[in-house]
Coordinates of C-alpha atoms and ligand atoms in Angstrom, one line a residue:
M280 CA 8.1 -30.6 -4.7
Q281 CA 6.4 -27.6 -3.7
T282 CA 6.7 -24.5 -6.0
I283 CA 7.1 -21.0 -4.6
Q284 CA 6.5 -17.9 -6.9
I285 CA 7.9 -14.5 -6.4
T286 CA 6.5 -11.1 -6.6
E287 CA 9.1 -8.4 -7.3
T288 CA 8.5 -5.4 -5.4
V289 CA 11.4 -3.4 -6.6
L290 CA 9.4 -0.9 -8.6
R291 CA 6.6 -0.1 -5.9
D292 CA 6.9 -1.3 -2.3
A293 CA 10.8 -1.1 -2.1
N294 CA 11.0 1.9 -4.1
Q295 CA 8.4 3.5 -1.7
S296 CA 9.8 2.1 1.4
L297 CA 13.7 3.1 0.8
I298 CA 13.5 6.2 -1.3
A299 CA 9.7 7.6 -1.0
T300 CA 9.1 6.4 -4.4
R301 CA 11.6 8.9 -6.2
L302 CA 12.7 6.4 -8.9
P303 CA 12.0 8.0 -12.2
F304 CA 10.7 5.8 -15.1
A305 CA 13.9 6.9 -17.2
D306 CA 16.1 5.5 -14.6
F307 CA 14.7 2.0 -14.5
A308 CA 13.4 1.7 -18.2
P309 CA 16.6 0.1 -19.4
V310 CA 16.0 -2.9 -16.9
L311 CA 12.3 -3.7 -17.6
K312 CA 13.3 -6.1 -20.4
R313 CA 15.3 -8.2 -18.2
L314 CA 12.8 -8.1 -15.2
D315 CA 10.4 -9.3 -17.9
Q316 CA 12.8 -12.3 -18.5
A317 CA 13.4 -13.2 -14.8
G318 CA 10.1 -15.4 -14.6
Y319 CA 8.3 -13.5 -11.8
Y320 CA 4.8 -14.5 -10.5
S321 CA 4.2 -10.6 -11.0
L322 CA 5.9 -7.4 -11.1
E323 CA 4.5 -5.0 -8.2
C324 CA 4.9 -1.6 -10.0
W325 CA 1.9 0.9 -9.5
G326 CA -0.5 2.1 -6.7
G327 CA 0.4 2.9 -3.4
A328 CA 2.5 5.8 -3.4
T329 CA 3.7 5.9 -7.1
F330 CA 0.7 7.7 -8.3
D331 CA 1.2 10.6 -6.0
S332 CA 5.0 10.8 -6.4
C333 CA 4.9 10.7 -10.2
L334 CA 2.5 13.8 -10.2
R335 CA 4.0 15.7 -7.3
Y336 CA 7.9 15.1 -7.6
L337 CA 8.8 13.1 -10.8
G338 CA 6.6 15.4 -13.5
E339 CA 5.4 12.0 -14.8
D340 CA 2.1 10.8 -15.9
P341 CA 1.6 7.8 -13.8
W342 CA -0.8 6.1 -16.3
Q343 CA 2.0 6.6 -18.9
R344 CA 4.4 5.0 -16.6
L345 CA 2.2 1.9 -16.4
R346 CA 1.6 1.8 -20.1
D347 CA 5.4 2.0 -20.9
I348 CA 6.1 -0.7 -18.3
R349 CA 3.4 -2.9 -19.9
S350 CA 4.8 -2.4 -23.3
A351 CA 8.3 -3.3 -22.2
C352 CA 7.1 -6.4 -20.0
P353 CA 4.6 -8.3 -22.2
N354 CA 5.4 -11.7 -20.5
T355 CA 5.0 -10.7 -16.8
K356 CA 1.9 -10.2 -14.8
L357 CA 1.7 -6.5 -13.6
Q358 CA 0.4 -5.8 -10.1
M359 CA -0.7 -2.9 -8.2
L360 CA -1.8 -2.1 -4.8
L361 CA -5.4 -0.4 -4.1
R362 CA -7.0 0.6 -0.7
G363 CA -10.3 -0.4 -1.6
Q364 CA -12.8 2.3 -1.5
N365 CA -9.9 4.7 -0.5
L366 CA -8.2 4.0 -3.9
L367 CA -4.6 5.3 -3.4
G368 CA -5.4 7.7 -0.4
Y369 CA -7.3 7.7 2.8
K370 CA -10.9 9.0 2.2
H371 CA -13.6 7.3 0.7
Y372 CA -14.5 7.7 -2.9
P373 CA -17.9 7.0 -4.4
D374 CA -18.5 3.8 -6.4
D375 CA -18.4 5.4 -9.9
V376 CA -14.9 6.6 -9.0
V377 CA -13.7 3.4 -7.7
R378 CA -15.2 1.5 -10.9
L379 CA -13.7 3.7 -13.5
F380 CA -10.4 3.8 -11.7
V381 CA -10.2 -0.1 -11.3
R382 CA -11.3 -0.3 -15.1
K383 CA -8.8 1.9 -16.3
S384 CA -6.0 0.5 -14.3
I385 CA -6.7 -2.7 -15.9
E386 CA -7.1 -0.9 -19.5
N387 CA -3.7 0.3 -19.2
G388 CA -2.0 -2.8 -18.3
I389 CA -2.7 -4.1 -14.7
D390 CA -3.1 -7.7 -14.4
I391 CA -3.5 -8.2 -10.7
I392 CA -4.8 -5.7 -8.0
R393 CA -4.1 -6.4 -4.5
I394 CA -6.9 -4.8 -2.7
F395 CA -7.2 -4.2 1.2
D396 CA -9.0 -2.1 3.7
A397 CA -7.1 -0.7 6.5
L398 CA -9.8 -1.9 9.1
N399 CA -10.3 -5.3 7.2
D400 CA -13.8 -4.1 6.6
L401 CA -14.7 -6.0 3.8
R402 CA -17.5 -3.8 2.7
N403 CA -14.8 -1.2 1.8
I404 CA -13.1 -3.4 -0.8
E405 CA -16.4 -5.3 -2.5
V406 CA -16.9 -2.6 -5.3
A407 CA -13.2 -3.0 -6.5
V408 CA -13.2 -6.5 -6.1
E409 CA -16.3 -6.9 -8.3
E410 CA -14.9 -4.3 -10.9
T411 CA -11.6 -5.9 -11.0
L412 CA -13.3 -9.3 -11.8
K413 CA -15.7 -7.8 -14.2
N414 CA -12.7 -6.5 -16.2
G415 CA -11.1 -9.8 -16.5
A416 CA -8.2 -9.1 -13.7
H417 CA -7.1 -11.1 -10.9
A418 CA -8.4 -9.6 -7.6
S419 CA -6.2 -10.6 -4.8
G420 CA -8.0 -9.9 -1.3
A421 CA -5.5 -8.7 1.2
L422 CA -5.9 -9.0 5.0
C423 CA -3.8 -6.5 7.1
F424 CA -2.0 -8.2 9.8
T425 CA -2.1 -7.0 13.1
T426 CA -2.1 -8.5 16.8
S427 CA -4.9 -8.1 19.4
P428 CA -7.1 -10.3 21.6
I429 CA -9.8 -10.1 18.8
H430 CA -7.5 -10.8 16.0
T431 CA -7.4 -14.5 16.1
L432 CA -6.4 -17.3 13.6
E433 CA -10.1 -18.1 13.5
S434 CA -11.2 -14.4 12.7
F435 CA -8.4 -14.2 10.0
A436 CA -9.7 -17.5 8.5
R437 CA -13.1 -16.3 8.6
L438 CA -12.1 -13.2 6.7
A439 CA -10.5 -15.3 4.1
K440 CA -13.6 -17.4 3.6
Q441 CA -15.6 -14.2 3.2
L442 CA -13.0 -12.8 0.6
E443 CA -13.2 -16.3 -1.2
G444 CA -17.0 -15.8 -1.4
M445 CA -16.5 -12.5 -2.8
G446 CA -14.7 -14.1 -5.8
V447 CA -11.2 -13.0 -5.2
Q448 CA -8.6 -15.4 -6.8
S449 CA -5.8 -15.3 -4.0
I450 CA -5.5 -14.2 -0.4
C451 CA -2.7 -12.0 0.4
I452 CA -1.5 -11.8 4.3
K453 CA -0.3 -8.1 4.3
D454 CA 2.0 -7.5 7.1
M455 CA 3.0 -3.8 6.3
A456 CA 4.9 -3.1 9.7
G457 CA 7.1 -6.2 9.5
I458 CA 5.8 -7.3 13.0
M459 CA 4.6 -10.9 11.9
G460 CA 6.9 -13.4 13.4
P461 CA 7.8 -16.8 11.9
K462 CA 5.4 -18.9 14.2
E463 CA 2.4 -16.3 13.4
A464 CA 3.0 -16.7 9.6
F465 CA 3.3 -20.5 9.9
D466 CA 0.0 -20.7 11.9
L467 CA -1.7 -18.0 9.9
V468 CA -0.9 -19.5 6.5
T469 CA -2.0 -22.9 7.8
A470 CA -5.2 -21.8 9.2
I471 CA -6.1 -19.8 5.6
K472 CA -5.0 -22.7 3.7
A473 CA -7.4 -24.9 5.8
S474 CA -10.3 -22.6 5.4
V475 CA -10.0 -21.5 1.5
R476 CA -9.0 -23.0 -1.7
L477 CA -7.0 -20.1 -2.9
P478 CA -3.3 -19.5 -3.4
V479 CA -2.0 -17.5 -0.5
V480 CA 0.5 -14.6 -0.8
V481 CA 2.6 -13.4 1.9
H482 CA 3.8 -9.8 2.2
T483 CA 6.1 -8.4 5.0
H484 CA 9.0 -5.9 5.6
S485 CA 12.4 -6.6 6.9
T486 CA 11.9 -3.8 9.5
T487 CA 12.3 -5.8 12.5
G488 CA 14.6 -8.5 11.0
L489 CA 12.0 -11.1 11.0
G490 CA 11.3 -10.9 7.1
F491 CA 13.4 -14.0 6.0
M492 CA 12.2 -16.1 8.7
T493 CA 8.5 -15.2 8.2
L494 CA 8.7 -15.9 4.6
L495 CA 10.4 -19.2 4.9
K496 CA 8.0 -20.3 7.5
S497 CA 5.1 -19.3 5.2
A498 CA 6.4 -21.4 2.5
E499 CA 6.7 -24.2 4.8
A500 CA 3.1 -23.8 5.8
G501 CA 2.0 -23.9 2.2
A502 CA 2.2 -20.4 0.9
D503 CA 2.2 -20.1 -2.9
V504 CA 3.7 -16.6 -3.5
L505 CA 6.3 -14.4 -1.4
D506 CA 6.8 -10.7 -2.1
T507 CA 10.8 -9.9 -2.2
A508 CA 12.9 -7.1 -3.6
I509 CA 15.9 -7.5 -5.7
S510 CA 19.0 -7.3 -3.0
A511 CA 20.1 -3.8 -4.2
F512 CA 16.8 -2.5 -2.9
S513 CA 16.0 -5.0 -0.1
G514 CA 16.2 -5.1 3.6
G515 CA 15.5 -2.6 6.3
T516 CA 11.9 -1.2 5.6
S517 CA 11.9 -2.6 2.1
Q518 CA 11.1 -6.6 1.6
P519 CA 13.7 -9.5 1.9
A520 CA 16.0 -9.9 -0.9
T521 CA 14.9 -11.8 -3.7
E522 CA 18.1 -13.8 -4.5
T523 CA 18.8 -14.7 -0.9
M524 CA 15.2 -16.0 -0.4
V525 CA 15.4 -18.1 -3.5
Y526 CA 18.6 -19.5 -2.5
A527 CA 17.2 -20.4 0.8
L528 CA 13.9 -21.9 -0.5
R529 CA 15.9 -24.0 -3.0
Q530 CA 18.1 -25.3 -0.4
M531 CA 15.1 -26.3 1.7
G532 CA 13.7 -28.3 -1.3
F533 CA 11.3 -25.8 -2.8
S534 CA 11.3 -25.3 -6.5
V535 CA 11.6 -21.7 -7.5
R536 CA 11.5 -21.1 -11.4
L537 CA 13.4 -17.8 -11.6
D538 CA 16.2 -17.2 -13.9
D539 CA 19.3 -16.6 -11.9
A540 CA 21.2 -14.8 -14.5
A541 CA 18.2 -12.5 -15.1
L542 CA 18.0 -11.8 -11.5
K543 CA 21.8 -11.0 -11.3
D544 CA 21.5 -8.5 -14.4
V545 CA 18.7 -6.8 -12.7
N546 CA 20.5 -6.4 -9.3
D547 CA 23.6 -5.2 -11.2
F548 CA 21.6 -2.7 -12.8
F549 CA 20.0 -1.6 -9.6
K550 CA 23.5 -1.3 -7.7
P551 CA 24.4 2.0 -9.0
E552 CA 20.9 3.4 -8.5
F553 CA 21.0 2.6 -4.9
A554 CA 24.7 4.2 -4.8
K555 CA 23.1 7.4 -6.4
F556 CA 20.2 7.8 -4.1
L557 CA 22.5 7.0 -1.1
A558 CA 25.0 9.7 -2.2
D559 CA 22.3 12.5 -2.8
G560 CA 20.7 11.6 0.5
T561 CA 17.2 10.5 -0.7
L562 CA 18.1 7.3 0.9
N563 CA 18.8 7.7 4.7
P564 CA 20.9 4.8 5.5
T565 CA 18.8 4.4 9.0
V566 CA 16.1 2.9 7.0
L567 CA 18.2 0.0 6.3
G568 CA 19.0 -1.1 9.8
T569 CA 17.1 -3.4 11.9
S570 CA 14.6 -2.2 14.6
P571 CA 13.2 -4.6 17.0
D572 CA 11.5 -1.8 18.8
A573 CA 8.5 -2.2 17.0
L574 CA 8.2 -5.8 18.4
N575 CA 8.7 -4.5 22.0
Y576 CA 6.1 -2.0 21.5
Q577 CA 3.8 -3.7 19.1
I578 CA 3.5 -0.7 17.0
P579 CA 5.0 -0.2 13.5
G580 CA 8.4 1.5 13.4
G581 CA 6.9 4.5 11.2
M582 CA 4.3 5.2 14.0
L583 CA 7.1 5.2 16.9
S584 CA 9.3 7.6 14.8
N585 CA 6.3 9.8 14.3
L586 CA 5.6 9.8 18.0
V587 CA 9.1 10.7 18.8
A588 CA 9.3 13.6 16.4
Q589 CA 5.9 14.9 17.6
L590 CA 7.0 14.8 21.2
T591 CA 10.3 16.3 20.5
A592 CA 8.7 19.2 18.6
Q593 CA 6.9 20.0 21.8
N594 CA 9.8 19.4 24.0
K595 CA 8.1 16.6 25.8
L596 CA 10.1 13.5 24.8
D597 CA 10.5 12.8 28.6
Q598 CA 6.8 11.7 28.3
L599 CA 7.6 9.0 25.5
D600 CA 7.1 6.0 27.9
A601 CA 3.9 7.4 29.3
V602 CA 2.5 7.8 25.7
L603 CA 3.9 4.3 24.6
E604 CA 1.8 2.9 27.6
E605 CA -1.2 5.0 26.5
T606 CA -1.2 3.8 23.0
P607 CA -2.6 0.3 23.5
R608 CA -5.1 1.6 25.8
V609 CA -6.4 4.1 23.1
R610 CA -6.4 1.1 20.6
A611 CA -8.4 -0.9 22.7
D612 CA -10.7 1.9 23.4
L613 CA -11.2 2.3 19.5
G614 CA -11.9 -1.4 19.1
Y615 CA -8.2 -2.6 18.0
P616 CA -7.9 -1.1 14.5
P617 CA -4.9 -2.5 12.7
L618 CA -2.1 0.1 13.3
V619 CA -1.6 1.1 9.5
T620 CA -1.8 4.5 8.0
P621 CA -4.2 6.4 8.8
M622 CA -5.1 4.5 12.0
S623 CA -1.4 4.3 13.2
Q624 CA -1.2 8.2 13.4
M625 CA -4.7 8.5 14.7
V626 CA -4.0 6.3 17.5
G627 CA -0.5 7.7 18.3
A628 CA -1.6 11.3 18.1
Q629 CA -4.6 10.7 20.4
A630 CA -2.3 8.8 22.9
A631 CA -0.1 11.7 22.9
A632 CA -2.8 14.1 23.5
N633 CA -4.3 11.9 26.4
V634 CA -0.9 12.1 28.1
L635 CA 0.0 15.7 27.5
A636 CA -3.3 17.2 28.6
G637 CA -3.1 15.2 31.8
E638 CA -6.7 13.8 30.9
R639 CA -7.8 11.1 28.7
Y640 CA -9.9 12.5 25.9
K641 CA -10.0 16.1 27.0
N642 CA -9.0 16.9 23.4
I643 CA -10.2 14.5 20.7
S644 CA -8.8 14.7 17.2
K645 CA -11.1 15.1 14.2
E646 CA -9.8 12.0 12.8
V647 CA -10.9 9.9 16.0
R648 CA -14.2 11.7 16.1
S649 CA -14.9 10.5 12.2
Y650 CA -13.6 7.1 13.0
V651 CA -16.0 6.7 15.9
R652 CA -18.7 8.2 13.7
G653 CA -18.1 4.9 11.4
E654 CA -16.7 7.2 8.6
Y655 CA -13.6 4.7 8.0
G656 CA -15.8 1.6 8.1
Q657 CA -16.7 -0.8 11.1
A658 CA -14.2 -1.1 13.9
P659 CA -12.7 -4.6 14.0
G660 CA -14.0 -4.8 17.7
T661 CA -16.2 -2.7 19.8
V662 CA -15.6 1.0 20.4
D663 CA -15.8 1.9 24.2
P664 CA -19.3 2.9 24.7
A665 CA -18.3 5.9 27.1
L666 CA -16.0 7.3 24.4
Q667 CA -18.6 6.9 21.9
K668 CA -21.1 8.7 23.9
K669 CA -18.7 11.5 24.7
I670 CA -18.0 11.9 21.0
L671 CA -21.6 11.2 19.5
G672 CA -23.8 12.2 22.3
D673 CA -27.3 10.7 21.2
E674 CA -26.3 10.7 17.7
A675 CA -25.9 6.9 15.9
P676 CA -22.9 6.0 14.2
V677 CA -22.8 5.4 10.5
T678 CA -23.6 1.7 10.1
C679 CA -24.1 1.4 6.3
R680 CA -21.1 1.3 4.0
F681 CA -19.8 4.8 4.1
A682 CA -19.7 5.2 0.2
D683 CA -23.4 4.6 0.1
L684 CA -23.7 8.1 1.5
L685 CA -21.5 9.6 -1.1
E686 CA -22.8 11.4 -4.3
P687 CA -21.3 10.2 -7.7
G688 CA -17.9 12.0 -8.5
V689 CA -16.7 11.6 -12.0
E690 CA -18.9 13.8 -13.9
K691 CA -18.3 16.6 -11.3
A692 CA -14.6 16.2 -11.7
R693 CA -15.0 16.2 -15.6
E694 CA -16.8 19.5 -15.5
A695 CA -14.3 20.9 -12.8
L696 CA -11.5 20.1 -15.1
G697 CA -12.9 21.1 -18.3
E698 CA -10.2 21.1 -21.3
Q699 CA -7.4 20.6 -18.9
A700 CA -8.3 17.0 -19.0
L701 CA -7.5 15.0 -22.2
C702 CA -8.8 11.7 -21.1
D703 CA -10.5 9.8 -18.2
E704 CA -7.1 9.0 -16.8
D705 CA -6.4 12.6 -16.3
V706 CA -9.8 12.9 -14.6
L707 CA -8.8 10.1 -12.3
S708 CA -5.6 11.7 -11.6
Y709 CA -7.3 14.9 -10.7
I710 CA -9.7 13.1 -8.3
A711 CA -7.1 11.3 -6.5
F712 CA -4.5 14.2 -6.2
P713 CA -6.3 17.2 -7.4
A714 CA -3.5 19.8 -6.5
Q715 CA -0.5 17.6 -8.0
A716 CA -2.8 16.6 -10.9
E717 CA -3.3 20.3 -11.8
T718 CA 0.2 21.2 -11.4
Y719 CA 1.3 18.4 -13.8
F720 CA -1.3 19.2 -16.3
A721 CA -0.1 22.9 -16.5
Q722 CA 3.5 21.7 -16.7
R723 CA 2.4 19.5 -19.5
D724 CA 0.7 22.1 -21.3
A725 CA 3.8 24.6 -21.0
K726 CA 6.0 21.6 -22.3
K727 CA 3.6 21.2 -25.5
R728 CA 3.6 25.2 -26.1
N729 CA 7.4 25.1 -26.0
T730 CA 7.8 22.4 -28.3
F731 CA 5.4 24.0 -30.9
T732 CA 7.4 27.2 -30.6
Y733 CA 10.5 25.4 -31.1
A734 CA 9.0 23.7 -34.3
V735 CA 8.0 27.0 -35.7
R736 CA 11.4 28.6 -35.3
K737 CA 13.1 25.8 -37.1
L738 CA 10.8 26.5 -40.1
D739 CA 11.9 29.9 -40.3
Ligands
CO1049 CO1 4.2 -3.4 2.2

């Protein structure tokens, strides 16, 4: 009987997708022990937006959150999401920063690092993968799923093979927009399984309503691990529900070794949390619906709503159809980047600019210029030569790995922070999110001073 393992996303992706990562540690601390007893393959609990949200909105040290989860969950692997050379953001960091970040993540409790690059340019993940392996953690190489004439089963299988060659211990198919259909999933998992001897993990979202079908067909094709979210925080822009998926998988003859009583307790715990965020408006119920529009336009739901907002702000919503027709043309001109952040915004904004100006590429955004210059990595396909010429003139694009051009960054950040930084983790928080980290450090110092004053008064 084929065994399927489950990664629970409630603490990271589900939390990020439904409530913009606003779940404070104190809220979920009481359920960690039970999560640890459920028998998950892993708990995705860190990376992505958790870091930014902890510093910016929750007044939490993200590293402390990780250590606290670690000590409450000694039996379950803790997993994080990392954007390769971009770490948690969208710009490239120098190698010394990437290495220290990976090493400290592992030291503070991470077991599995899922590493991806938005363009599937594997040069942008090689340093993170190497450092993960060097520090004894599990490197999961993730491929961003997208559709285009150049993204074929063969091209994805080839990327998987290259990832295997880099030493990753699993391959993740990452469908961040929820646009991968059950047949695409079945064929892709089959192709990757035929090309590598590694466990295959499938990550999708319920946005378009395909999620359960996509995961079930992935299992049938031999996927080993599926990402799901406990039902209270599942569906819509989040993942398919853990309990429902497990029920269906067992009915179809798969073995899933999860403790159902623990899952029930975990879900019972999260139900009032869900209700609380719904009541205070943090959770907008529209994110829970099913939006097949993303399938019709083959662009992610988030990108579509961005375009609508952008055109509405300019009183040009009547141009939406024209912009939606222009979007795939811009994407083709740029060599078919997967439509994930920041590429989705870049392509959408350029398509809108092309339509609103009445002339293609009359105005070219700074981001598109950097992209064409090669500063994000190599385009999956060929950038339109005329567009490249218009942007670069006779200048040649960057063809090396972009991080090779960057000066080391750890020492500089250490000096800039001085005594504000108590440890390397602080330095990394500052490098990743400078303004948010400094605000957090100031709050932390103020808190310490208050505590001290109080202690002195008590002695009086
Ligand atoms: Co996701």
